Coordinates of C-alpha atoms in Angstrom, one line a residue:
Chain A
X1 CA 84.0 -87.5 -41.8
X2 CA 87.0 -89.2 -43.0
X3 CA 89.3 -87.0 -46.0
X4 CA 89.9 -90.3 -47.5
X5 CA 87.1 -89.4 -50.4
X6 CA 87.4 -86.8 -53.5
X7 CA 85.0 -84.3 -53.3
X8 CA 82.0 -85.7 -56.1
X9 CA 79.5 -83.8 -57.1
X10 CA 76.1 -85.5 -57.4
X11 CA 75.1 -83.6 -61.2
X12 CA 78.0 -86.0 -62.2
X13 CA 76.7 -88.2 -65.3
X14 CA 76.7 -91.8 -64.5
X15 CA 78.9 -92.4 -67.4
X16 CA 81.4 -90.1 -66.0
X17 CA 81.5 -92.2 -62.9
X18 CA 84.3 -94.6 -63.3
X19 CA 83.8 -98.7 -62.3
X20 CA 84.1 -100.0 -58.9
X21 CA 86.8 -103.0 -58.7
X22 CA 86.7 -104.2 -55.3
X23 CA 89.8 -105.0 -53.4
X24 CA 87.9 -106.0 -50.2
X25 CA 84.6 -107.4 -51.0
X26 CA 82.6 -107.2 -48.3
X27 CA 79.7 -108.3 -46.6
X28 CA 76.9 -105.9 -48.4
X29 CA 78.4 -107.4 -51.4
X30 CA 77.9 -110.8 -51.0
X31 CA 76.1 -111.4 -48.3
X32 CA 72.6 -114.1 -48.8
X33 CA 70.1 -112.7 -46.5
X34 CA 67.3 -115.3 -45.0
X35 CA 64.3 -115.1 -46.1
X36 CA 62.9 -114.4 -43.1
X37 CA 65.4 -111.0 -43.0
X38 CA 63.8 -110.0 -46.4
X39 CA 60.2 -110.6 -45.1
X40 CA 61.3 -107.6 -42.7
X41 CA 60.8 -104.9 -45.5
X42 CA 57.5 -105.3 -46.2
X43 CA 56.4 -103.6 -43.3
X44 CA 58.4 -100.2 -43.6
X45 CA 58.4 -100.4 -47.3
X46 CA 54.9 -100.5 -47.3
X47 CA 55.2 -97.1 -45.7
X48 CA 57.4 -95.7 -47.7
X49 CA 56.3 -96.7 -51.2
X50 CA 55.3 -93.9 -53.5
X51 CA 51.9 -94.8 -55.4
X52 CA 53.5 -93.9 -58.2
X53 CA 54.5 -96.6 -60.8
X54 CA 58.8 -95.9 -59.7
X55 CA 61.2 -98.7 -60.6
X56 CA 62.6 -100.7 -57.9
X57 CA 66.0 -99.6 -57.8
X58 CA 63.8 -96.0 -57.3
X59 CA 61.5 -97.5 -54.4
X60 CA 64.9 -98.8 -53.1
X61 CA 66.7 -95.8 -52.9
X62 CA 63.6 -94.2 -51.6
X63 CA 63.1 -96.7 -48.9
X64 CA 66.8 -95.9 -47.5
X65 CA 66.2 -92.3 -48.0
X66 CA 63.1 -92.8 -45.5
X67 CA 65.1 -95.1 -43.3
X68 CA 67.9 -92.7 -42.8
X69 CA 65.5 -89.7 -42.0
X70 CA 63.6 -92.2 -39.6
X71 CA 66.9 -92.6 -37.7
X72 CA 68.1 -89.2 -37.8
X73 CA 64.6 -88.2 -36.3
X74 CA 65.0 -90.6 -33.2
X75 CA 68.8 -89.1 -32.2
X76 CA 67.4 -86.1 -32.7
X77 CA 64.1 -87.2 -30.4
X78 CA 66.6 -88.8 -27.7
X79 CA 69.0 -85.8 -27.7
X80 CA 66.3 -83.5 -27.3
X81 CA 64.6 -85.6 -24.7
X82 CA 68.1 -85.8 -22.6
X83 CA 68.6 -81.5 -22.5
X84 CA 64.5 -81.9 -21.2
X85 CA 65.8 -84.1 -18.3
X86 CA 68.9 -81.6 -17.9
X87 CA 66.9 -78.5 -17.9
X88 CA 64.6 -80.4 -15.3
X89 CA 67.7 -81.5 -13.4
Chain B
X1 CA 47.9 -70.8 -17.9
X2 CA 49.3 -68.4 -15.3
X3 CA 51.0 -71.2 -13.2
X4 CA 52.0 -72.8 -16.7
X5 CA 53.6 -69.5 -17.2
X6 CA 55.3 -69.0 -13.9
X7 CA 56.8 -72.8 -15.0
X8 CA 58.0 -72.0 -18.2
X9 CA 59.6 -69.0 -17.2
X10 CA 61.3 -70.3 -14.0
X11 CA 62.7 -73.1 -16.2
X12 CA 64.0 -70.2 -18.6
X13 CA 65.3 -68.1 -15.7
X14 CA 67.1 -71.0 -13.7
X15 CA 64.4 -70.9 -11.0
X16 CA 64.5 -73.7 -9.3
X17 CA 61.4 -73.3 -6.9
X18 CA 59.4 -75.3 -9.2
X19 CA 58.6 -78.5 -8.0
X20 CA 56.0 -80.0 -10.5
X21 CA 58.6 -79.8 -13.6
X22 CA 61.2 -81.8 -11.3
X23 CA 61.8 -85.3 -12.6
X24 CA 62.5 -88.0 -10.5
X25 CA 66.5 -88.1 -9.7
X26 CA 67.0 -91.6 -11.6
X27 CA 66.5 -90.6 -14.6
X28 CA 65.7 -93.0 -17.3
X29 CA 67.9 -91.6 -20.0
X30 CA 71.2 -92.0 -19.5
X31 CA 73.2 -89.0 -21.3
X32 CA 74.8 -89.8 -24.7
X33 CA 76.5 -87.6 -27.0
X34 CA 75.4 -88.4 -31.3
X35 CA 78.9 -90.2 -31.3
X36 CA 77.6 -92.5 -28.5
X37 CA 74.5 -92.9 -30.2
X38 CA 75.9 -93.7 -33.1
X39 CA 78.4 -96.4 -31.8
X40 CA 75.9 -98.4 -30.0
X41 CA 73.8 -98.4 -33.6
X42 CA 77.0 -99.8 -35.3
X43 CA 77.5 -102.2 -32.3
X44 CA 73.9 -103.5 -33.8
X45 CA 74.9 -102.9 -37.7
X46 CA 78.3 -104.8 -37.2
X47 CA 76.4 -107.9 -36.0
X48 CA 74.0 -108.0 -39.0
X49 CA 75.8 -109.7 -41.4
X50 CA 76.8 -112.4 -38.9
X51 CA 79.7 -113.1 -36.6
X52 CA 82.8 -110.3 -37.2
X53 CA 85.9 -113.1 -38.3
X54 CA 88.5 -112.9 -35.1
X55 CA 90.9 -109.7 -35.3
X56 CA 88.7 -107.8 -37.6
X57 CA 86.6 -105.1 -36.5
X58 CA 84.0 -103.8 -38.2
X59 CA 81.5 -100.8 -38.1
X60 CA 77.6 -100.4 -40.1
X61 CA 76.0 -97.5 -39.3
X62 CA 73.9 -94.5 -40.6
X63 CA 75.7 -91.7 -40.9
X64 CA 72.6 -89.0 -41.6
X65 CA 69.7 -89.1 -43.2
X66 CA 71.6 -89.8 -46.4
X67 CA 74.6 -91.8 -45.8
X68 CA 75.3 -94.9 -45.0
X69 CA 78.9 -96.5 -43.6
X70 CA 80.3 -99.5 -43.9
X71 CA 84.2 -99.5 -41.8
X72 CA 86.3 -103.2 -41.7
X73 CA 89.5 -102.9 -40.0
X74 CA 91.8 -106.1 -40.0
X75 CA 95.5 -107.2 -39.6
X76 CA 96.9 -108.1 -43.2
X77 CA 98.7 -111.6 -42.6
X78 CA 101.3 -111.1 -44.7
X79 CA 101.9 -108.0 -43.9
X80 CA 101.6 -107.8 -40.2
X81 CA 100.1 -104.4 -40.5
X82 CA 96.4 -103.3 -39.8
X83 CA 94.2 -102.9 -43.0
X84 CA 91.0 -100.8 -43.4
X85 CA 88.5 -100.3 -46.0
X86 CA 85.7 -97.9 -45.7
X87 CA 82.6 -97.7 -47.9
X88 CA 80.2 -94.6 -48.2
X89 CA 77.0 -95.1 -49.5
X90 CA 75.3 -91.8 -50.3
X91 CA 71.5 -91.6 -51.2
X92 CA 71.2 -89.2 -54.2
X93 CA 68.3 -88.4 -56.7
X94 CA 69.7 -90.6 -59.6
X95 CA 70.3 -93.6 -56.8
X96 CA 72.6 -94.9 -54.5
X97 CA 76.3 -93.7 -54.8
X98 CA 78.9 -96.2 -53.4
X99 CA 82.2 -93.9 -52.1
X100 CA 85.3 -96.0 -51.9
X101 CA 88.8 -95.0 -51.3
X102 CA 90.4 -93.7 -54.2
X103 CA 88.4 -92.0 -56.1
X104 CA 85.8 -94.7 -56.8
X105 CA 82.0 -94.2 -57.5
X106 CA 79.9 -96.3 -58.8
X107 CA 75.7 -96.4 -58.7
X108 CA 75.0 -99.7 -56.8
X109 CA 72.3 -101.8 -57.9
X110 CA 70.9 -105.6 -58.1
X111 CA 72.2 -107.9 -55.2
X112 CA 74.3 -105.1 -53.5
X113 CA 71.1 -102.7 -53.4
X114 CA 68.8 -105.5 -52.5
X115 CA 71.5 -106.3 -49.7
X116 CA 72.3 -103.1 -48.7
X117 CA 68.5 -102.2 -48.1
X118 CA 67.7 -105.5 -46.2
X119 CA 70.6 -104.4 -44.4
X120 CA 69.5 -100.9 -43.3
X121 CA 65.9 -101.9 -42.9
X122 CA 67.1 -105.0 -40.4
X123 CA 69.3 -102.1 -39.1
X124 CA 66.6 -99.6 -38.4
X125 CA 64.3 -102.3 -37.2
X126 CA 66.8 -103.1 -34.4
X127 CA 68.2 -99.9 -33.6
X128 CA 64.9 -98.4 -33.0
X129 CA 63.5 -101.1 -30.5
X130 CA 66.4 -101.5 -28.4
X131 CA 68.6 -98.4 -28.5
X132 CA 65.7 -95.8 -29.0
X133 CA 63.0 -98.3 -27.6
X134 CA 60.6 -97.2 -30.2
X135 CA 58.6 -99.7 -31.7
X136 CA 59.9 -99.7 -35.3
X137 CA 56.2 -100.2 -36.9
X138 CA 53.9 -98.0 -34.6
X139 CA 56.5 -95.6 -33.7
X140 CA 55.5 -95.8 -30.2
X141 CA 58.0 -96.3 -27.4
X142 CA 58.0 -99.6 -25.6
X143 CA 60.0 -99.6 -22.7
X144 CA 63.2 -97.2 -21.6
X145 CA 66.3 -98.2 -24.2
X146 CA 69.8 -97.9 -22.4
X147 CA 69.3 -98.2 -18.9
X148 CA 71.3 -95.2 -17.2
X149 CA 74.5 -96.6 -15.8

Protein backbone atom coordinates (compact mmCIF):
# COMPACT_ATOMS: atom_id res chain seq x y z
CA UNK A 1 0.00 0.00 0.00
CA UNK A 2 1.04 3.26 -1.23
CA UNK A 3 2.68 6.01 1.70
CA UNK A 4 0.93 8.68 -0.19
CA UNK A 5 -1.97 8.75 2.75
CA UNK A 6 -1.66 10.25 6.58
CA UNK A 7 -2.25 7.70 8.97
CA UNK A 8 -6.38 8.41 10.04
CA UNK A 9 -7.78 6.99 12.58
CA UNK A 10 -11.37 5.79 12.17
CA UNK A 11 -12.73 7.22 16.01
CA UNK A 12 -12.07 10.55 14.12
CA UNK A 13 -15.38 12.79 14.42
CA UNK A 14 -16.79 13.45 11.10
CA UNK A 15 -16.50 17.11 11.82
CA UNK A 16 -12.93 16.82 12.35
CA UNK A 17 -12.60 15.38 8.81
CA UNK A 18 -11.76 18.18 6.58
CA UNK A 19 -13.78 18.67 2.83
CA UNK A 20 -12.81 16.91 -0.18
CA UNK A 21 -12.14 19.37 -3.22
CA UNK A 22 -11.46 17.40 -6.10
CA UNK A 23 -8.67 18.10 -8.50
CA UNK A 24 -9.43 15.07 -10.68
CA UNK A 25 -12.96 14.17 -10.68
CA UNK A 26 -13.26 10.99 -11.58
CA UNK A 27 -15.41 8.38 -12.90
CA UNK A 28 -17.12 7.23 -9.37
CA UNK A 29 -17.93 10.73 -9.13
CA UNK A 30 -19.79 11.41 -12.00
CA UNK A 31 -20.42 8.58 -13.63
CA UNK A 32 -24.62 7.87 -14.70
CA UNK A 33 -24.96 4.22 -14.47
CA UNK A 34 -27.77 2.41 -16.76
CA UNK A 35 -30.55 1.33 -15.36
CA UNK A 36 -30.09 -1.91 -16.21
CA UNK A 37 -26.45 -1.72 -14.08
CA UNK A 38 -28.47 -0.57 -11.04
CA UNK A 39 -31.10 -3.41 -11.50
CA UNK A 40 -27.84 -5.63 -10.74
CA UNK A 41 -27.99 -4.82 -6.89
CA UNK A 42 -30.94 -6.20 -6.09
CA UNK A 43 -29.86 -9.60 -6.17
CA UNK A 44 -26.78 -9.31 -3.74
CA UNK A 45 -28.34 -6.67 -1.75
CA UNK A 46 -31.13 -8.64 -1.13
CA UNK A 47 -28.56 -10.88 0.59
CA UNK A 48 -27.01 -8.62 2.43
CA UNK A 49 -29.75 -6.43 3.90
CA UNK A 50 -30.03 -6.37 7.57
CA UNK A 51 -33.84 -6.68 8.66
CA UNK A 52 -33.25 -4.07 10.63
CA UNK A 53 -34.89 -0.63 9.81
CA UNK A 54 -30.80 0.84 8.83
CA UNK A 55 -30.62 4.02 6.61
CA UNK A 56 -29.49 3.61 3.18
CA UNK A 57 -26.28 5.11 3.25
CA UNK A 58 -26.00 2.19 6.29
CA UNK A 59 -27.35 -0.68 3.91
CA UNK A 60 -24.87 0.81 1.46
CA UNK A 61 -21.85 0.68 3.30
CA UNK A 62 -22.92 -2.69 4.53
CA UNK A 63 -23.54 -4.01 1.09
CA UNK A 64 -19.69 -3.12 0.18
CA UNK A 65 -18.65 -4.37 3.44
CA UNK A 66 -20.26 -7.84 2.28
CA UNK A 67 -18.96 -7.38 -1.24
CA UNK A 68 -15.43 -6.93 -0.22
CA UNK A 69 -15.44 -10.08 2.25
CA UNK A 70 -17.25 -12.00 -0.68
CA UNK A 71 -14.10 -11.32 -2.79
CA UNK A 72 -11.57 -11.76 -0.33
CA UNK A 73 -13.18 -15.22 0.34
CA UNK A 74 -12.80 -16.37 -3.40
CA UNK A 75 -8.72 -15.38 -3.55
CA UNK A 76 -8.58 -16.91 -0.58
CA UNK A 77 -10.69 -20.11 -2.18
CA UNK A 78 -8.49 -19.93 -5.46
CA UNK A 79 -5.14 -19.63 -3.56
CA UNK A 80 -6.01 -22.39 -1.45
CA UNK A 81 -7.22 -24.50 -4.20
CA UNK A 82 -3.86 -23.83 -6.31
CA UNK A 83 -1.33 -25.18 -3.08
CA UNK A 84 -4.13 -28.40 -3.27
CA UNK A 85 -3.02 -28.91 -6.89
CA UNK A 86 0.73 -28.18 -5.79
CA UNK A 87 0.68 -30.57 -2.93
CA UNK A 88 -0.94 -33.10 -5.43
CA UNK A 89 1.58 -32.20 -8.06
CA UNK B 1 -10.33 -44.68 7.09
CA UNK B 2 -6.95 -46.58 7.26
CA UNK B 3 -6.20 -46.02 3.50
CA UNK B 4 -7.61 -42.32 3.97
CA UNK B 5 -4.99 -42.19 6.59
CA UNK B 6 -2.06 -43.72 4.74
CA UNK B 7 -3.18 -40.70 2.06
CA UNK B 8 -3.15 -37.96 4.24
CA UNK B 9 -0.11 -38.82 5.77
CA UNK B 10 1.86 -39.63 2.54
CA UNK B 11 0.76 -36.25 1.31
CA UNK B 12 2.22 -34.78 4.61
CA UNK B 13 5.37 -36.84 4.42
CA UNK B 14 6.23 -36.17 0.61
CA UNK B 15 5.23 -39.75 -0.33
CA UNK B 16 4.59 -39.95 -3.51
CA UNK B 17 3.32 -43.62 -3.91
CA UNK B 18 -0.08 -42.39 -3.74
CA UNK B 19 -1.76 -42.61 -6.89
CA UNK B 20 -5.59 -41.83 -6.10
CA UNK B 21 -4.65 -38.12 -4.76
CA UNK B 22 -2.70 -37.48 -8.08
CA UNK B 23 -4.47 -34.89 -10.30
CA UNK B 24 -4.44 -35.03 -13.76
CA UNK B 25 -1.05 -33.22 -15.13
CA UNK B 26 -3.15 -30.33 -16.96
CA UNK B 27 -4.20 -28.84 -14.34
CA UNK B 28 -7.06 -26.49 -14.51
CA UNK B 29 -5.81 -23.68 -12.35
CA UNK B 30 -3.22 -22.01 -13.62
CA UNK B 31 -0.93 -20.54 -10.59
CA UNK B 32 -1.45 -16.91 -9.61
CA UNK B 33 0.03 -15.05 -6.95
CA UNK B 34 -2.92 -12.31 -4.85
CA UNK B 35 -1.08 -9.61 -7.03
CA UNK B 36 -2.06 -11.55 -10.23
CA UNK B 37 -5.35 -11.98 -8.97
CA UNK B 38 -5.89 -8.79 -8.16
CA UNK B 39 -4.73 -7.23 -11.61
CA UNK B 40 -6.86 -9.40 -13.68
CA UNK B 41 -9.94 -8.01 -11.23
CA UNK B 42 -8.86 -4.41 -11.97
CA UNK B 43 -8.40 -5.36 -15.70
CA UNK B 44 -12.44 -6.03 -15.14
CA UNK B 45 -12.95 -2.81 -12.64
CA UNK B 46 -11.03 -0.42 -15.17
CA UNK B 47 -13.58 -1.27 -17.94
CA UNK B 48 -16.62 -0.57 -15.81
CA UNK B 49 -17.05 2.79 -16.14
CA UNK B 50 -16.59 2.67 -19.95
CA UNK B 51 -13.76 2.98 -22.34
CA UNK B 52 -10.25 4.18 -20.49
CA UNK B 53 -9.71 7.89 -22.70
CA UNK B 54 -6.26 7.02 -24.96
CA UNK B 55 -2.89 7.51 -22.73
CA UNK B 56 -4.55 7.13 -19.49
CA UNK B 57 -4.43 4.08 -17.53
CA UNK B 58 -6.55 3.32 -14.93
CA UNK B 59 -6.94 0.67 -12.09
CA UNK B 60 -10.56 -0.33 -9.87
CA UNK B 61 -10.11 -2.93 -7.64
CA UNK B 62 -10.79 -4.32 -4.16
CA UNK B 63 -8.10 -4.01 -2.14
CA UNK B 64 -9.46 -6.33 1.08
CA UNK B 65 -12.42 -6.88 2.51
CA UNK B 66 -12.55 -3.23 3.38
CA UNK B 67 -11.00 -1.17 0.87
CA UNK B 68 -11.64 -0.22 -2.26
CA UNK B 69 -9.07 1.52 -4.99
CA UNK B 70 -9.55 3.66 -7.53
CA UNK B 71 -5.73 4.45 -9.57
CA UNK B 72 -5.86 6.99 -13.00
CA UNK B 73 -2.54 7.54 -14.36
CA UNK B 74 -2.36 10.12 -17.41
CA UNK B 75 0.16 12.36 -19.26
CA UNK B 76 -0.56 16.14 -18.24
CA UNK B 77 -0.70 18.05 -21.67
CA UNK B 78 0.66 20.93 -20.65
CA UNK B 79 3.05 19.56 -18.75
CA UNK B 80 4.39 16.69 -20.63
CA UNK B 81 4.76 14.74 -17.45
CA UNK B 82 2.70 11.69 -16.27
CA UNK B 83 -0.11 12.50 -13.67
CA UNK B 84 -1.64 10.14 -11.11
CA UNK B 85 -4.49 10.35 -8.69
CA UNK B 86 -5.30 7.59 -6.36
CA UNK B 87 -8.49 7.30 -4.33
CA UNK B 88 -8.92 4.93 -1.23
CA UNK B 89 -12.21 4.10 -0.19
CA UNK B 90 -12.28 2.52 3.29
CA UNK B 91 -15.44 0.82 4.80
CA UNK B 92 -15.66 1.93 8.42
CA UNK B 93 -18.54 1.67 11.12
CA UNK B 94 -19.72 5.38 10.69
CA UNK B 95 -19.54 4.84 6.56
CA UNK B 96 -17.56 5.01 3.76
CA UNK B 97 -14.17 7.02 4.10
CA UNK B 98 -12.80 8.48 0.80
CA UNK B 99 -8.64 8.66 1.26
CA UNK B 100 -7.12 11.15 -1.23
CA UNK B 101 -3.71 12.43 -1.50
CA UNK B 102 -3.03 14.99 0.86
CA UNK B 103 -4.54 14.55 3.69
CA UNK B 104 -8.12 14.50 2.50
CA UNK B 105 -11.08 12.55 4.10
CA UNK B 106 -14.28 12.94 3.57
CA UNK B 107 -17.56 10.43 4.30
CA UNK B 108 -18.89 9.83 0.76
CA UNK B 109 -22.47 9.74 0.30
CA UNK B 110 -25.48 10.50 -2.32
CA UNK B 111 -24.47 9.94 -6.10
CA UNK B 112 -20.84 9.02 -5.28
CA UNK B 113 -22.07 6.11 -2.73
CA UNK B 114 -24.83 5.17 -5.02
CA UNK B 115 -22.04 5.07 -7.83
CA UNK B 116 -19.40 3.60 -5.99
CA UNK B 117 -21.72 0.58 -4.83
CA UNK B 118 -23.20 -0.05 -8.35
CA UNK B 119 -19.67 0.02 -9.19
CA UNK B 120 -18.44 -2.71 -6.77
CA UNK B 121 -21.53 -4.77 -7.07
CA UNK B 122 -21.12 -4.71 -11.17
CA UNK B 123 -17.48 -5.42 -10.11
CA UNK B 124 -18.01 -8.41 -7.94
CA UNK B 125 -20.67 -9.73 -10.29
CA UNK B 126 -18.01 -9.90 -12.99
CA UNK B 127 -15.03 -10.84 -11.20
CA UNK B 128 -16.66 -13.71 -9.71
CA UNK B 129 -18.04 -15.39 -12.93
CA UNK B 130 -15.09 -15.04 -15.07
CA UNK B 131 -11.97 -14.77 -13.02
CA UNK B 132 -13.10 -17.07 -10.14
CA UNK B 133 -15.89 -18.81 -12.26
CA UNK B 134 -18.29 -18.76 -9.49
CA UNK B 135 -21.67 -17.96 -10.14
CA UNK B 136 -22.03 -14.62 -8.35
CA UNK B 137 -25.81 -15.43 -7.07
CA UNK B 138 -25.60 -19.27 -6.18
CA UNK B 139 -22.04 -19.27 -5.29
CA UNK B 140 -21.56 -22.30 -7.25
CA UNK B 141 -18.67 -22.63 -9.84
CA UNK B 142 -19.62 -22.75 -13.49
CA UNK B 143 -16.92 -23.61 -15.48
CA UNK B 144 -12.79 -23.35 -14.92
CA UNK B 145 -11.94 -19.32 -14.90
CA UNK B 146 -8.35 -18.63 -16.38
CA UNK B 147 -7.48 -21.26 -18.49
CA UNK B 148 -3.79 -22.45 -17.53
CA UNK B 149 -1.44 -21.02 -20.06
Amino acid sequence: MSNKFETFSAGSDREAISESHDVYSHPIVNTSFSEEAQAQQSPVESSERRMDTASLPERQRDLLGGLGVRLEALRADRINTQEMYDLAG
Amino acid sequence: MKSLFKKAFNLITGNSSAPALAMPKNRPLKRLTERELLQLESEIGSKLFGEVPAGHRREFFCLDAKTWIWYEEWKDQTTGKVANSTVRYEVHEKGVLKVQEGARYSFIEGEELDNLVTAATMYYEQVARHVYGINPQTGRRITTPVPAA
